Coordinates of C-alpha atoms in Angstrom, one line a residue:
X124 CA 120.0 88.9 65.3
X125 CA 120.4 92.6 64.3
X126 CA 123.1 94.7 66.4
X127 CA 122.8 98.6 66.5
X128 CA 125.4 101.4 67.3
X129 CA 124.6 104.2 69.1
X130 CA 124.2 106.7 66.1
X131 CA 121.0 104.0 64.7
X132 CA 123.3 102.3 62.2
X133 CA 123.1 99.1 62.0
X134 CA 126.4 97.3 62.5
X135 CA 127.5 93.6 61.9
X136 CA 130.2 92.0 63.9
X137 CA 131.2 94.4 65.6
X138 CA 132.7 93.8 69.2
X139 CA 133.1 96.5 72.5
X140 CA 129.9 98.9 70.9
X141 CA 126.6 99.9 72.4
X142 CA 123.9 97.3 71.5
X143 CA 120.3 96.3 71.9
X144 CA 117.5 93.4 71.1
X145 CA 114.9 94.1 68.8
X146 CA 111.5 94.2 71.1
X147 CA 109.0 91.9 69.7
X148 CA 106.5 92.6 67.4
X149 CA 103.2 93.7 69.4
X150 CA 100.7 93.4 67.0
X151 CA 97.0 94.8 68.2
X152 CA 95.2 92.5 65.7
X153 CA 96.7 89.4 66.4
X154 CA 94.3 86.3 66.7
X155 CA 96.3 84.8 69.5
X156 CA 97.1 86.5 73.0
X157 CA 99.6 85.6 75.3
X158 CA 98.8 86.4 79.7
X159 CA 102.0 86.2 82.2
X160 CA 99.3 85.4 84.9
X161 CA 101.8 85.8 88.3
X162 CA 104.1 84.1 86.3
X163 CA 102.1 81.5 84.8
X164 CA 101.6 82.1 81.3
X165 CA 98.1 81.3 79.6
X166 CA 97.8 81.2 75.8
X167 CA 94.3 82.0 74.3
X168 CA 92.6 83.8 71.7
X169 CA 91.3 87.5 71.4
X170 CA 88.0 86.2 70.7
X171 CA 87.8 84.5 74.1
X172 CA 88.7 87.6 75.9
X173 CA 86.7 89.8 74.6
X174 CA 83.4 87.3 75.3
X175 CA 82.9 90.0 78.2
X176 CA 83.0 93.4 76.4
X177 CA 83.2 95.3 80.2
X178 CA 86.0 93.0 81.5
X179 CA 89.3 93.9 82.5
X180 CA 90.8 91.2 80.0
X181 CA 88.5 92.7 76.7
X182 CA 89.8 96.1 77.9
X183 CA 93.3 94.9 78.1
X184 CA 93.8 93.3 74.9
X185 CA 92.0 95.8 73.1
X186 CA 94.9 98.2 74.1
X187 CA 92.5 101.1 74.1
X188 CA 92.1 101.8 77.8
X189 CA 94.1 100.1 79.7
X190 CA 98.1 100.1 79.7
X191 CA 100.0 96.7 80.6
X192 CA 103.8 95.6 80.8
X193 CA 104.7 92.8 79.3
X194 CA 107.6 90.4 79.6
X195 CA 109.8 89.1 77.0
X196 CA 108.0 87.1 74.6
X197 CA 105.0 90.3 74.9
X198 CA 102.8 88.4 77.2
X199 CA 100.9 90.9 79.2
X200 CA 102.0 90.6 82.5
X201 CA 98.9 90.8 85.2
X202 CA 99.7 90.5 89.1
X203 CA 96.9 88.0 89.9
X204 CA 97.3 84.1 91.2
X205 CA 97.2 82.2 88.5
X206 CA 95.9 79.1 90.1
X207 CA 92.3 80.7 89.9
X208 CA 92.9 81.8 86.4
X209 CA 92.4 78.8 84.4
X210 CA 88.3 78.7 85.7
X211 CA 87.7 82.0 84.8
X212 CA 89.4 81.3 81.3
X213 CA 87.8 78.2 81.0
X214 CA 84.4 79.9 81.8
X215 CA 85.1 82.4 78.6
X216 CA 86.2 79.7 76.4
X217 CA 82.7 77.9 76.8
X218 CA 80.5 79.6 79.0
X219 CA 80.3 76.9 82.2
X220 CA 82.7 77.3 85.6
X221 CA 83.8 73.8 86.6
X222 CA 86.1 73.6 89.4
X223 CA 88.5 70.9 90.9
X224 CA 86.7 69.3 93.9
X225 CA 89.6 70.8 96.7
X226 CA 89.5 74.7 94.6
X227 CA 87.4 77.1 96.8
X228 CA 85.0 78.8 94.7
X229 CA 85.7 82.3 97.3
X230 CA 89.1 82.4 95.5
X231 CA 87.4 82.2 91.6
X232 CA 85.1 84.3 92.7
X233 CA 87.1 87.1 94.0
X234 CA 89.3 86.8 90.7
X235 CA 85.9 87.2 88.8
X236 CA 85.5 90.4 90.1
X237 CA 89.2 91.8 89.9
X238 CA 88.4 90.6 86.2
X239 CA 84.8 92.1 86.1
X240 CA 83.1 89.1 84.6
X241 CA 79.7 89.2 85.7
X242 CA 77.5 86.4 84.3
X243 CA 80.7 84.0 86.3
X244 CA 80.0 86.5 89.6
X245 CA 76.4 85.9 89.3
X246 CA 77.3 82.2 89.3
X247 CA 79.6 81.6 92.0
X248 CA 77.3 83.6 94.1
X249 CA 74.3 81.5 93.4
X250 CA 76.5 78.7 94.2
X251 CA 77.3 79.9 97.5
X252 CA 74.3 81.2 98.4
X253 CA 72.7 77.9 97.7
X254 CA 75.3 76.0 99.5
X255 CA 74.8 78.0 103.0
X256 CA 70.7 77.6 102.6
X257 CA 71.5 73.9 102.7
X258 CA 73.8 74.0 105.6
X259 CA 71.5 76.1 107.5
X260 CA 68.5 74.4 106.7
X261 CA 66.2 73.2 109.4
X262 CA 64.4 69.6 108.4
X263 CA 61.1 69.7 109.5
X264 CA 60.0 68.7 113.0
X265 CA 56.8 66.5 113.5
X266 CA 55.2 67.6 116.5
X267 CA 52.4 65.2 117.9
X268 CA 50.1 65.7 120.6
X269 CA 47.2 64.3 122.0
X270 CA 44.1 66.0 123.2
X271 CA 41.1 64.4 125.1
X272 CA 37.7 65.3 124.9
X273 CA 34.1 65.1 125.0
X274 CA 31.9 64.3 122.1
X275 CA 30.3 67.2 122.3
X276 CA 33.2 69.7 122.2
X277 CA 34.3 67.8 118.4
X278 CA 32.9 70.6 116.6
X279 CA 34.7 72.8 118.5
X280 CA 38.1 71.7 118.2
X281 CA 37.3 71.4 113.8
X282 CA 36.4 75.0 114.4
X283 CA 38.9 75.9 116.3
X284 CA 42.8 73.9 114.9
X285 CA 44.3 75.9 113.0
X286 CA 47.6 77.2 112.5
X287 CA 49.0 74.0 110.6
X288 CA 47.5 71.7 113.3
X289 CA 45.8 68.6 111.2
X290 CA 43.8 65.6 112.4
X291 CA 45.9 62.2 112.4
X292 CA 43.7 60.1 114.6
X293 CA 40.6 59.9 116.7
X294 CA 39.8 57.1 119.3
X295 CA 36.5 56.4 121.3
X296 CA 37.5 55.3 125.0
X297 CA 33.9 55.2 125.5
X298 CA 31.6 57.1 128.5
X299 CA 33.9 57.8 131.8
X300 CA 31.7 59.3 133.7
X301 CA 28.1 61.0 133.8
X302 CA 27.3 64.7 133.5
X303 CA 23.4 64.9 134.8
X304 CA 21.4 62.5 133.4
X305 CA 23.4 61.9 130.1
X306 CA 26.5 59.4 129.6
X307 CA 29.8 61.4 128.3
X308 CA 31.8 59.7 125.9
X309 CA 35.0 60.9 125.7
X310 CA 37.5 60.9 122.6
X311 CA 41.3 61.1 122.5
X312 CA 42.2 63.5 119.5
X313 CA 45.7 63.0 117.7
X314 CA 47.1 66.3 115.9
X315 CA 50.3 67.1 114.0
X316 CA 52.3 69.9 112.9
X317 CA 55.5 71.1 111.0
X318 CA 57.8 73.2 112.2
X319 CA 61.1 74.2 111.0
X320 CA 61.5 76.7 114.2
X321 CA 64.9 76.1 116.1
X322 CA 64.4 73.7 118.8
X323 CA 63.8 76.6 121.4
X324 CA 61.5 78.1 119.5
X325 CA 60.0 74.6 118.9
X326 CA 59.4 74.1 122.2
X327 CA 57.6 77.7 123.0
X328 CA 55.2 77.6 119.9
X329 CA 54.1 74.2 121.4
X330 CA 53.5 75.1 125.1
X331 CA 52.0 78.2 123.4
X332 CA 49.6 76.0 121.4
X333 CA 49.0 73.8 124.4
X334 CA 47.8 76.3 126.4
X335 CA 45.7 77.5 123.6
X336 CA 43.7 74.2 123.5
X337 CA 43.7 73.8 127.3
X338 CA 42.4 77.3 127.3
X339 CA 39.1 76.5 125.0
X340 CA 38.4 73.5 127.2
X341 CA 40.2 70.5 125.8
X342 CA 42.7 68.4 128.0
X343 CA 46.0 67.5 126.3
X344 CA 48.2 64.3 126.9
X345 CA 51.8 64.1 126.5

């Protein structure tokens, strides 16, 4: 340990006089770079950090645009919570985000862009987005209905389904009564549709629908 007096010269053993530390080396080349991440401090290389060339941490380490304390040792001292820190470095060190199952990927993400890492922002927001279309997702509802009619009004309801309506079943239940002078047989019609509507709107498309076929001359049962 070197020991200064106040006029620069440097003094050995000397008691009751002015002194200071040396200040370590800060070298802007050096392979290795230390972060003091809120306190946490996070050892990696310059290579890593600049992976991002338009990131806050290639910026920083660089030294050419952006000013930083440091502490002690020369670790660059960056206000942020370190517990989301480790992802993001982890995500420069070999390009893939993986998370502990209870760490909220809001958190990394917001770190991500105080750090301005945008292939990891692109990520997380894929992830999310992703995550609420499967929690808002709708399975699809089968809706079944069952429409009597004559033989001769077949060709009319082909013609006429459409809309996602398909065929499932038809059954003859024979000739229930006589029009003129010629037997009617009758048919009961199964149909089928998807629908990923909510369950109100479920419910109007099909008394919408049912009305439809009523409309054109077919019966429907329930």
């Amino acid at each position: 340990m070197r020991m200064w007096m106040e006029g620069g010269e440097e003094m050995k053993g000397a008691m009751g006089l002015r002194c200071g530390w040396d200040p370590p080396p800060i070298d802007a080349q050096a392979k290795w770079v230390r972060l003091n991440v809120g306190g946490t401090v996070f050892l990696t290389t310059r290579q890593t950090l600049c992976r991002e060339q338009k990131s806050f941490l290639c910026r920083l380490c660089q030294g050419e645009e952006l000013q930083s304390d440091r502490d002690e040792t020369g670790a660059y001292l960056i206000d942020r919570d370190p517990t989301y820190f480790g992802p993001i470095l982890n995500f420069l060190r070999h390009g893939k985000l993986v998370l502990d199952k209870d760490m909220a990927e809001e958190g990394v993400l917001e770190e991500a862009e105080f750090y301005n890492i945008g292939p990891l922002i692109r990520i997380i927001k894929d992830r999310l987005e992703e995550k609420d279309y499967t929690v808002t997702q709708v399975p699809p509802k089968h809706v079944y209905r069952v429409l009597q009619c004559q033989e001769e009004e077949l060709t009319q309801m082909v013609s006429t389904m459409s809309d996602g309506w398909r065929f499932e079943q038809l059954v003859n239940i024979g000739s229930c009564y006589s029009y003129g002078n010629e037997d009617q047989t009758e048919f009961l019609c199964v149909v089928s549709k998807e629908l990923y509507n909510s369950s109100n709107g479920l419910s109007s498309e099909s008394s919408h629908k049912a009305k439809l076929l009523q409309a054109r001359g077919l019966r429907m049962r329930s």
